[in-house]
PDB file of C-alpha atoms (C1' of nucleotides) in Angstrom:
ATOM      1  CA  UNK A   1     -12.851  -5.634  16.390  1.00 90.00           C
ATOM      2  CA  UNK A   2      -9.230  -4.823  17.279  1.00 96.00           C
ATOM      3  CA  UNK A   3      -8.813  -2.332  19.784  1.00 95.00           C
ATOM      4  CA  UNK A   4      -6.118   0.706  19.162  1.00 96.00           C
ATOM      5  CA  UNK A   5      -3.878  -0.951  21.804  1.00 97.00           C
ATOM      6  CA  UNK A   6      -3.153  -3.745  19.242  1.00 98.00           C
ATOM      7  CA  UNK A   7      -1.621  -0.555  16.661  1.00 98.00           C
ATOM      8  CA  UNK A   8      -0.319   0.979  18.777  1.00 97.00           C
ATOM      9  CA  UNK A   9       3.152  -1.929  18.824  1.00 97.00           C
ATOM     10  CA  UNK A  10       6.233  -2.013  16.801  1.00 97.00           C
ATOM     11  CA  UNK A  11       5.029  -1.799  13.191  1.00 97.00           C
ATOM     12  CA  UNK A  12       6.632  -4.823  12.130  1.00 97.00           C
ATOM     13  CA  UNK A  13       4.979  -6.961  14.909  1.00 97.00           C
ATOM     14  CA  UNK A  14       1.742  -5.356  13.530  1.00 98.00           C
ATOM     15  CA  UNK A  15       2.119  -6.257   9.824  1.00 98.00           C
ATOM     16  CA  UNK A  16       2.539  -9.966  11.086  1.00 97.00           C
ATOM     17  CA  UNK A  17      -0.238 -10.358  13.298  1.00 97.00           C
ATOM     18  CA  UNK A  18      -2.280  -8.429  10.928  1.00 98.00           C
ATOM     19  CA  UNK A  19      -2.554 -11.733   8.469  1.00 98.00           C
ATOM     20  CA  UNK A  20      -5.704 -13.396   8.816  1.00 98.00           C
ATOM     21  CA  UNK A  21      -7.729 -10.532  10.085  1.00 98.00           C
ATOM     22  CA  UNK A  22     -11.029  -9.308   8.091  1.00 98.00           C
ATOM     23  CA  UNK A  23     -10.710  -6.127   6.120  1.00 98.00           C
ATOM     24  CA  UNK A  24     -13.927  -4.896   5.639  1.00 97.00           C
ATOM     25  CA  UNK A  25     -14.916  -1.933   3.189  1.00 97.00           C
ATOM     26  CA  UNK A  26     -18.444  -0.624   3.639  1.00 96.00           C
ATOM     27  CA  UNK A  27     -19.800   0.906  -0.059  1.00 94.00           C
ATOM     28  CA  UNK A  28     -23.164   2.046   0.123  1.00 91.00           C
ATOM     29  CA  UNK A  29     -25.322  -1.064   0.952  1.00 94.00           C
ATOM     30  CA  UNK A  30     -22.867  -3.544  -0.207  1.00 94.00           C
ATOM     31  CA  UNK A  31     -19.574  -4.557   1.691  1.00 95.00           C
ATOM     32  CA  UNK A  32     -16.834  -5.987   0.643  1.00 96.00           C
ATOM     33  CA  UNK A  33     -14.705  -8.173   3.071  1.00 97.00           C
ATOM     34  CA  UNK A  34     -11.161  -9.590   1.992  1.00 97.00           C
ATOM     35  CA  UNK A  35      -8.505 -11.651   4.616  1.00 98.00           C
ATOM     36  CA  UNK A  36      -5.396  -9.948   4.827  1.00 98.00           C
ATOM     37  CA  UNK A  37      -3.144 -12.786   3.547  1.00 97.00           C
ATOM     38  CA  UNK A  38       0.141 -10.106   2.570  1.00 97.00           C
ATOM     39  CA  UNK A  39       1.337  -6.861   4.431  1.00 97.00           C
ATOM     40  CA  UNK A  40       4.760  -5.220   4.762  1.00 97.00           C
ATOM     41  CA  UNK A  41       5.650  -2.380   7.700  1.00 97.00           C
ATOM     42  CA  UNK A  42       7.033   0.880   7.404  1.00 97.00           C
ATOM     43  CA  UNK A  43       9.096   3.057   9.645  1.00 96.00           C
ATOM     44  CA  UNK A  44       9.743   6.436  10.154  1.00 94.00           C
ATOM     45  CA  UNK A  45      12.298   9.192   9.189  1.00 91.00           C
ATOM     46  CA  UNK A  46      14.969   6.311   9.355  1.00 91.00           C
ATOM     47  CA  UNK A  47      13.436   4.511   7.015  1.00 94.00           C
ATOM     48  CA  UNK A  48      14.572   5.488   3.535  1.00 92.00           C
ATOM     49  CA  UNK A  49      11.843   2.988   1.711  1.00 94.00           C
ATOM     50  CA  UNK A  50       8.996   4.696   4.104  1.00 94.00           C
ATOM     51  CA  UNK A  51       7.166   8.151   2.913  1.00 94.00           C
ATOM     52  CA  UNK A  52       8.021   9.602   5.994  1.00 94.00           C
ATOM     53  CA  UNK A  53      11.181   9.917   5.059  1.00 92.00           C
ATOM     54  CA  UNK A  54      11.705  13.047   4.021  1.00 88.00           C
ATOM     55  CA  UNK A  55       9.811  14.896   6.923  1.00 90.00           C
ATOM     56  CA  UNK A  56       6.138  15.721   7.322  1.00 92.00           C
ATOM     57  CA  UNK A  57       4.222  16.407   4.333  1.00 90.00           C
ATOM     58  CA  UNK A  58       0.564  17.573   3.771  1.00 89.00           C
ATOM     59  CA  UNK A  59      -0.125  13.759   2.101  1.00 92.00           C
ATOM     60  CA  UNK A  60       1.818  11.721   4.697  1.00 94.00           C
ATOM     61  CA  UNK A  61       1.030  13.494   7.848  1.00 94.00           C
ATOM     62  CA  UNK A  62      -1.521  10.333   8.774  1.00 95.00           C
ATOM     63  CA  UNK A  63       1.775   8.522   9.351  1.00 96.00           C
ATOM     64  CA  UNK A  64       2.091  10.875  12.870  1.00 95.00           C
ATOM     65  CA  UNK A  65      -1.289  10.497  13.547  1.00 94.00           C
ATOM     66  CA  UNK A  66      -2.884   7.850  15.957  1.00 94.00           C
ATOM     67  CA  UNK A  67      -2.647   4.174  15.212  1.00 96.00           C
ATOM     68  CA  UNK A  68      -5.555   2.676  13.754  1.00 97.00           C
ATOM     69  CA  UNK A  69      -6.191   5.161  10.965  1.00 97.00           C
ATOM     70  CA  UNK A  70      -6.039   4.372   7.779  1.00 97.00           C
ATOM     71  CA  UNK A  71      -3.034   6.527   5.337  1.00 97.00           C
ATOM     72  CA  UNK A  72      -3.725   6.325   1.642  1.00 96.00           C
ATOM     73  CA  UNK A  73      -1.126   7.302  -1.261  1.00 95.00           C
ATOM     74  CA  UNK A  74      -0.948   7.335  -4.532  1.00 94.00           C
ATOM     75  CA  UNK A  75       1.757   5.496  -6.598  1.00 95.00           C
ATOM     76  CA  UNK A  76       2.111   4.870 -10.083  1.00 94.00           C
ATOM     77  CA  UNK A  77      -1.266   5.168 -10.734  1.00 94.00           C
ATOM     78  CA  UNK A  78      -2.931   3.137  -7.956  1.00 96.00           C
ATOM     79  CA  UNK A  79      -4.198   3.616  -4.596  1.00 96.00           C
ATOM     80  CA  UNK A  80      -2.354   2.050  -1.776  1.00 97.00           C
ATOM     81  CA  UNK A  81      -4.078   1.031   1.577  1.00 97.00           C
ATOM     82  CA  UNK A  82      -2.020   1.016   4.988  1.00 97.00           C
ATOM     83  CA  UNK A  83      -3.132   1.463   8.260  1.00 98.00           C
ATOM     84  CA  UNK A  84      -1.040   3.947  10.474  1.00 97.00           C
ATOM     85  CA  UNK A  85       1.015   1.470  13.057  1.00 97.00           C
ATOM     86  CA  UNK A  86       3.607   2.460  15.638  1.00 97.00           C
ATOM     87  CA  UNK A  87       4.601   2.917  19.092  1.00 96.00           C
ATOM     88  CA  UNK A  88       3.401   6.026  20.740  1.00 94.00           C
ATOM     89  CA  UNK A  89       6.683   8.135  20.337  1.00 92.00           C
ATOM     90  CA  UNK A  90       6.770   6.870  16.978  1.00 94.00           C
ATOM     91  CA  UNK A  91       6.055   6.821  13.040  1.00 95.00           C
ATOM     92  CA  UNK A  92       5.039   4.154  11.192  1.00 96.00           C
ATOM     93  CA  UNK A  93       2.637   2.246   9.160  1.00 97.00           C
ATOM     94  CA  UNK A  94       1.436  -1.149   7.944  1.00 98.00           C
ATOM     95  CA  UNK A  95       1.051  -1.312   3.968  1.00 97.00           C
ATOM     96  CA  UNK A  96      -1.388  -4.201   2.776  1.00 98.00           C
ATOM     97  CA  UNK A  97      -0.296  -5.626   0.246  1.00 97.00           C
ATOM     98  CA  UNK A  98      -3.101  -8.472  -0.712  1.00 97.00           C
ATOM     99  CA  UNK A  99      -6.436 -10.101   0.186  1.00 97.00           C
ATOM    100  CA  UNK A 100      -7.915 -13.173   0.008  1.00 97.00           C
ATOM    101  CA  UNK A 101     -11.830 -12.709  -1.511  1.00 97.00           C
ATOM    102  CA  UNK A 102     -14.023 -13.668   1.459  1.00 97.00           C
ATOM    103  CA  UNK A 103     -17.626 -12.107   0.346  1.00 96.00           C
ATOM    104  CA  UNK A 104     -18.957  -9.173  -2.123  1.00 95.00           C
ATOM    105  CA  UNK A 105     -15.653  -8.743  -4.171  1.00 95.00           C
ATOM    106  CA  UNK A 106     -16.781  -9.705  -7.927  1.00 92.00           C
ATOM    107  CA  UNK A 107     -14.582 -12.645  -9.524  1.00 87.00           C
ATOM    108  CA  UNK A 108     -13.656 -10.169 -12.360  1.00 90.00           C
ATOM    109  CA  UNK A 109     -11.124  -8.188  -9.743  1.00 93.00           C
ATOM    110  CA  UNK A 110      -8.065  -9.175  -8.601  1.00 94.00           C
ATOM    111  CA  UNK A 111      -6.945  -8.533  -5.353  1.00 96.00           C
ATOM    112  CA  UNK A 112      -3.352  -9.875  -5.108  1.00 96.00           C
ATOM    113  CA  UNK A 113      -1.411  -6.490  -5.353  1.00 96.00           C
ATOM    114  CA  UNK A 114      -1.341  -3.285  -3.565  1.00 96.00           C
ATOM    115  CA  UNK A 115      -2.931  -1.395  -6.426  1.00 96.00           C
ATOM    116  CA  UNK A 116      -5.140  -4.280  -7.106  1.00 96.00           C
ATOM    117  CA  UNK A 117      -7.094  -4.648  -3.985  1.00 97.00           C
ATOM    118  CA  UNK A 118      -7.455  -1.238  -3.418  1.00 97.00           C
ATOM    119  CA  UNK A 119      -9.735  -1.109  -7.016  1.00 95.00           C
ATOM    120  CA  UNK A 120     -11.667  -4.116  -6.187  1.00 96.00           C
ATOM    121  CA  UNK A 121     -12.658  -2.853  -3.145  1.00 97.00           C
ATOM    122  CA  UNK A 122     -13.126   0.684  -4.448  1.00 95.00           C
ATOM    123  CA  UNK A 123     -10.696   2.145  -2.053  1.00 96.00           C
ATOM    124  CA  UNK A 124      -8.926   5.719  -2.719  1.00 95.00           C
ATOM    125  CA  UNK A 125      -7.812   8.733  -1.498  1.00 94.00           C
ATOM    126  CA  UNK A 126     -11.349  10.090  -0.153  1.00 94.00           C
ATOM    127  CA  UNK A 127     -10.981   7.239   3.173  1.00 96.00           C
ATOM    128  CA  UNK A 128      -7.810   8.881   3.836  1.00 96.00           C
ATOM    129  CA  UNK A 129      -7.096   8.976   7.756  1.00 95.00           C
ATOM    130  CA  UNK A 130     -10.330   7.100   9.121  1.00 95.00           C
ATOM    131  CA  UNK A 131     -10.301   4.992  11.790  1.00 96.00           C
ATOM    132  CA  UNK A 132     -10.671   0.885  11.554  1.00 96.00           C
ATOM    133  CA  UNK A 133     -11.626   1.197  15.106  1.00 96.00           C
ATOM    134  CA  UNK A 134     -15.010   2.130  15.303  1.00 94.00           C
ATOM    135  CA  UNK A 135     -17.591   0.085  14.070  1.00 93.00           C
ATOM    136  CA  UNK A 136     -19.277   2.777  11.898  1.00 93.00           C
ATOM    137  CA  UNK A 137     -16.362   3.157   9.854  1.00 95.00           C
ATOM    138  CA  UNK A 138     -16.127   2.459   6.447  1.00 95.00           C
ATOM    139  CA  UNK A 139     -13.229   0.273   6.432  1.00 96.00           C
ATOM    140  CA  UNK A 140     -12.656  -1.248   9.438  1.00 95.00           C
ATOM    141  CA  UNK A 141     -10.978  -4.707  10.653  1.00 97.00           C
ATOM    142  CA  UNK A 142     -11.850  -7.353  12.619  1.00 97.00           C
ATOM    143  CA  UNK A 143     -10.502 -10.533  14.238  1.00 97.00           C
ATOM    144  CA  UNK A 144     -12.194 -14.241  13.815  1.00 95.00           C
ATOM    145  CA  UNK A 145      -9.834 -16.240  15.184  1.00 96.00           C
ATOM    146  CA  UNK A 146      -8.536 -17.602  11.640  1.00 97.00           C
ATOM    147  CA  UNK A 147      -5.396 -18.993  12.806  1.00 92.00           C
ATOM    148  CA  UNK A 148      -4.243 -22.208  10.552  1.00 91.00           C
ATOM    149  CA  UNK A 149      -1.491 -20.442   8.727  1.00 97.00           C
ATOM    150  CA  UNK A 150       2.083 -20.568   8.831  1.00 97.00           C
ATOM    151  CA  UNK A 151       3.975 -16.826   8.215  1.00 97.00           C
ATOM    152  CA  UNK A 152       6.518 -16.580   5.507  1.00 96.00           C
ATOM    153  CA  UNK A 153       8.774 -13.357   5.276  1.00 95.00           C
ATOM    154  CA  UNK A 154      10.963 -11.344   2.855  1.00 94.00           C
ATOM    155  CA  UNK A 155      12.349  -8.736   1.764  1.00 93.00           C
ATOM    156  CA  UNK A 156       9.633  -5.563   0.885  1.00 94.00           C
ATOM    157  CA  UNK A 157       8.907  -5.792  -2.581  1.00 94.00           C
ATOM    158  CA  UNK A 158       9.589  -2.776  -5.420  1.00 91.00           C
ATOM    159  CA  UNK A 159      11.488  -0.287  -2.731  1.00 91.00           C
ATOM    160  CA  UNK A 160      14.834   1.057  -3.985  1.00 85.00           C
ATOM    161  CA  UNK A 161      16.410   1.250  -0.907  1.00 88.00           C
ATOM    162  CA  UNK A 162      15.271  -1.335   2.085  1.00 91.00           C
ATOM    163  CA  UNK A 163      16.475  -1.703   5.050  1.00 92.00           C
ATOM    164  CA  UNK A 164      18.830  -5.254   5.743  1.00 92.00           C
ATOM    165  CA  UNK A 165      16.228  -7.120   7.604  1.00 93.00           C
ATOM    166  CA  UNK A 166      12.712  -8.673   6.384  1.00 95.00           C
ATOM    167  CA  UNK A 167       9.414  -6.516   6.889  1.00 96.00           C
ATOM    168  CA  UNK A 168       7.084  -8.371   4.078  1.00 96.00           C
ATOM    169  CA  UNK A 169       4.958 -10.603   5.572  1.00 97.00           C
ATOM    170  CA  UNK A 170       2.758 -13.538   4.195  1.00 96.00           C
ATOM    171  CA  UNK A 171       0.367 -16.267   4.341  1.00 97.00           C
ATOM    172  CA  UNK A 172       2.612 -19.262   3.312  1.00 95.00           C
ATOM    173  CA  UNK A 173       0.960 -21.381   0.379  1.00 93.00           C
ATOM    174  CA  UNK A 174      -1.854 -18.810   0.038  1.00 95.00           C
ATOM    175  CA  UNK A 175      -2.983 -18.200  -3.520  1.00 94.00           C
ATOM    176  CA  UNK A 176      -3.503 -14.902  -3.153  1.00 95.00           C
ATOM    177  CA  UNK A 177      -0.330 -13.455  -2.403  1.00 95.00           C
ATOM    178  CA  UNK A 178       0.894 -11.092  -4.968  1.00 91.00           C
ATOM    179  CA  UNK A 179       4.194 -13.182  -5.854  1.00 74.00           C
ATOM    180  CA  UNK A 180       5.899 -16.293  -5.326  1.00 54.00           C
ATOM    181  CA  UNK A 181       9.012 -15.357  -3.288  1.00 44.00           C
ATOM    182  CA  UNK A 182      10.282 -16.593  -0.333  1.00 39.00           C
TER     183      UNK A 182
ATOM    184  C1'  DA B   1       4.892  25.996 -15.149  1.00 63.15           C
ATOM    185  C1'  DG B   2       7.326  21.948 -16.170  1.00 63.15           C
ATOM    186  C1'  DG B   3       9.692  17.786 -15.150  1.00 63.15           C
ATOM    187  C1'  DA B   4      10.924  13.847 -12.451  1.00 63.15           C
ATOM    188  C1'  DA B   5      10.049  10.132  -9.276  1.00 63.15           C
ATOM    189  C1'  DG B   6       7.501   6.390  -7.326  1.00 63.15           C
ATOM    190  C1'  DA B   7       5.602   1.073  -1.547  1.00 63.15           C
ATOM    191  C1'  DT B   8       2.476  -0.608  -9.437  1.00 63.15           C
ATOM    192  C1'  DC B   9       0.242  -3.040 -13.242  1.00 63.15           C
ATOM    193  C1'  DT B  10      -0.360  -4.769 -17.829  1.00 63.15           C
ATOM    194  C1'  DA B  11       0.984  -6.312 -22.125  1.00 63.15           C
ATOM    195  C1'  DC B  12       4.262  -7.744 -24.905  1.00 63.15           C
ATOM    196  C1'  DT B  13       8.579 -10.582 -26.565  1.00 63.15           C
TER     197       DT B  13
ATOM    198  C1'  DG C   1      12.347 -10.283 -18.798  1.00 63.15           C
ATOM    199  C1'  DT C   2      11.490  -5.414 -20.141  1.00 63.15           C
ATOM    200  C1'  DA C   3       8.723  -1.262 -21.740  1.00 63.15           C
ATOM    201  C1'  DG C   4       5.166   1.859 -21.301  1.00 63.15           C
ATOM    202  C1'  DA C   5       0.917   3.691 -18.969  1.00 63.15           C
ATOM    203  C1'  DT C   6      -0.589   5.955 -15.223  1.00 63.15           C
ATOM    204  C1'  DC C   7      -1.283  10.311 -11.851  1.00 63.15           C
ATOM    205  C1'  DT C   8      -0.220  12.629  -7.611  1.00 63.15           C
ATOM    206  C1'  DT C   9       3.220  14.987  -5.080  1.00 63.15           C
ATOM    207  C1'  DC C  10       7.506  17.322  -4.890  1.00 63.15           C
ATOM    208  C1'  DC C  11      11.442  20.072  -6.670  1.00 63.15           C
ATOM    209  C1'  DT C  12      13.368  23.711  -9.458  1.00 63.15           C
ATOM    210  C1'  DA C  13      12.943  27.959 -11.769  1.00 63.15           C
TER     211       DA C  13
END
DNA sequence: AGGAAGATCTACT
DNA sequence: GTAGATCTTCCTA
């Protein structure tokens, strides 16, 4: 399990050494458990891509909250998944962008997308601002040492207005990230 | 109360 | 490649 020290960085350095790890979605009896194989980090207020952007909001206050709690929005229709990342003084957030199936995810779903993942793993708006910390949680991420992989990055993917420096971050020569872009 | 925007996805040409 | 669906939140009146 990581511990809330490991959030509680720069989110960018997050996003990257988030690749690898387990997600893990508790549903009833069942689980689901995908590797994060895409992410992309978010900032604050001086971020004009990030949802903090325009000041605290009922839907984005998880973005102030503590690090390792999950912040769950609504675009276009889907669900997205991040998990709140920043340094202590801070705002910020991780967005996870794709998953590798690793166990109970059916072969019908898809899960390389934002909006993708989020369905196959039956994730909305109700595990808003839970923790991935504790082990009773019912998302929560884990570390198993998965470590053959070399990082690839870009620029974040469908934002009007990035910033000039890359915060997408991904698996190189995985199959399950969402585009082919270098 | 109504309209527009958006960290998307699918289907179509 | 581009168009339309989708739905929650925010802005204006």
């Amino acid at each position: 399990m990581l511990k809330k020290n490991f959030y509680e960085r720069d989110p960018a350095i997050v996003a990257k050494e988030l690749l690898g790890k387990l997600l893990i979605r508790k549903f009833g009896k069942k689980k689901f458990i995908g590797r994060i194989v895409e992410t992309e980090a978010y900032y604050g207020e001086d971020d004009p891509a990030s949802r903090a952007y325009n000041g605290k909001k009922k839907f984005n206050l998880a973005m102030w909250k503590d690090p390792g709690k999950t912040f769950i929005y609504m675009v276009h229709g889907n669900w997205l998944l991040n998990i709140v990342a920043h340094l202590p003084s801070e705002v910020g957030a991780v967005l996870i962008r794709a998953v590798e199936p690793v166990k109970g995810i059916s072969s019908k779903n898809r899960t390389d997308g934002p909006g993708r993942l989020t369905k196959a793993m039956r994730i909305d708006k109700k595990l808003n601002e839970i923790s991935v910390i504790s082990k009773k949680s019912r998302i929560l991420i884990v570390n198993d040492n998965y470590r053959n992989f070399k990082i690839g990055e870009s620029k974040r993917i469908g934002v009007s207005r990035d910033l000039p420096f890359n915060l997408r971050f991904f698996i190189l020569n995985n199959p399950y990230v969402s585009k082919e872009k270098t």
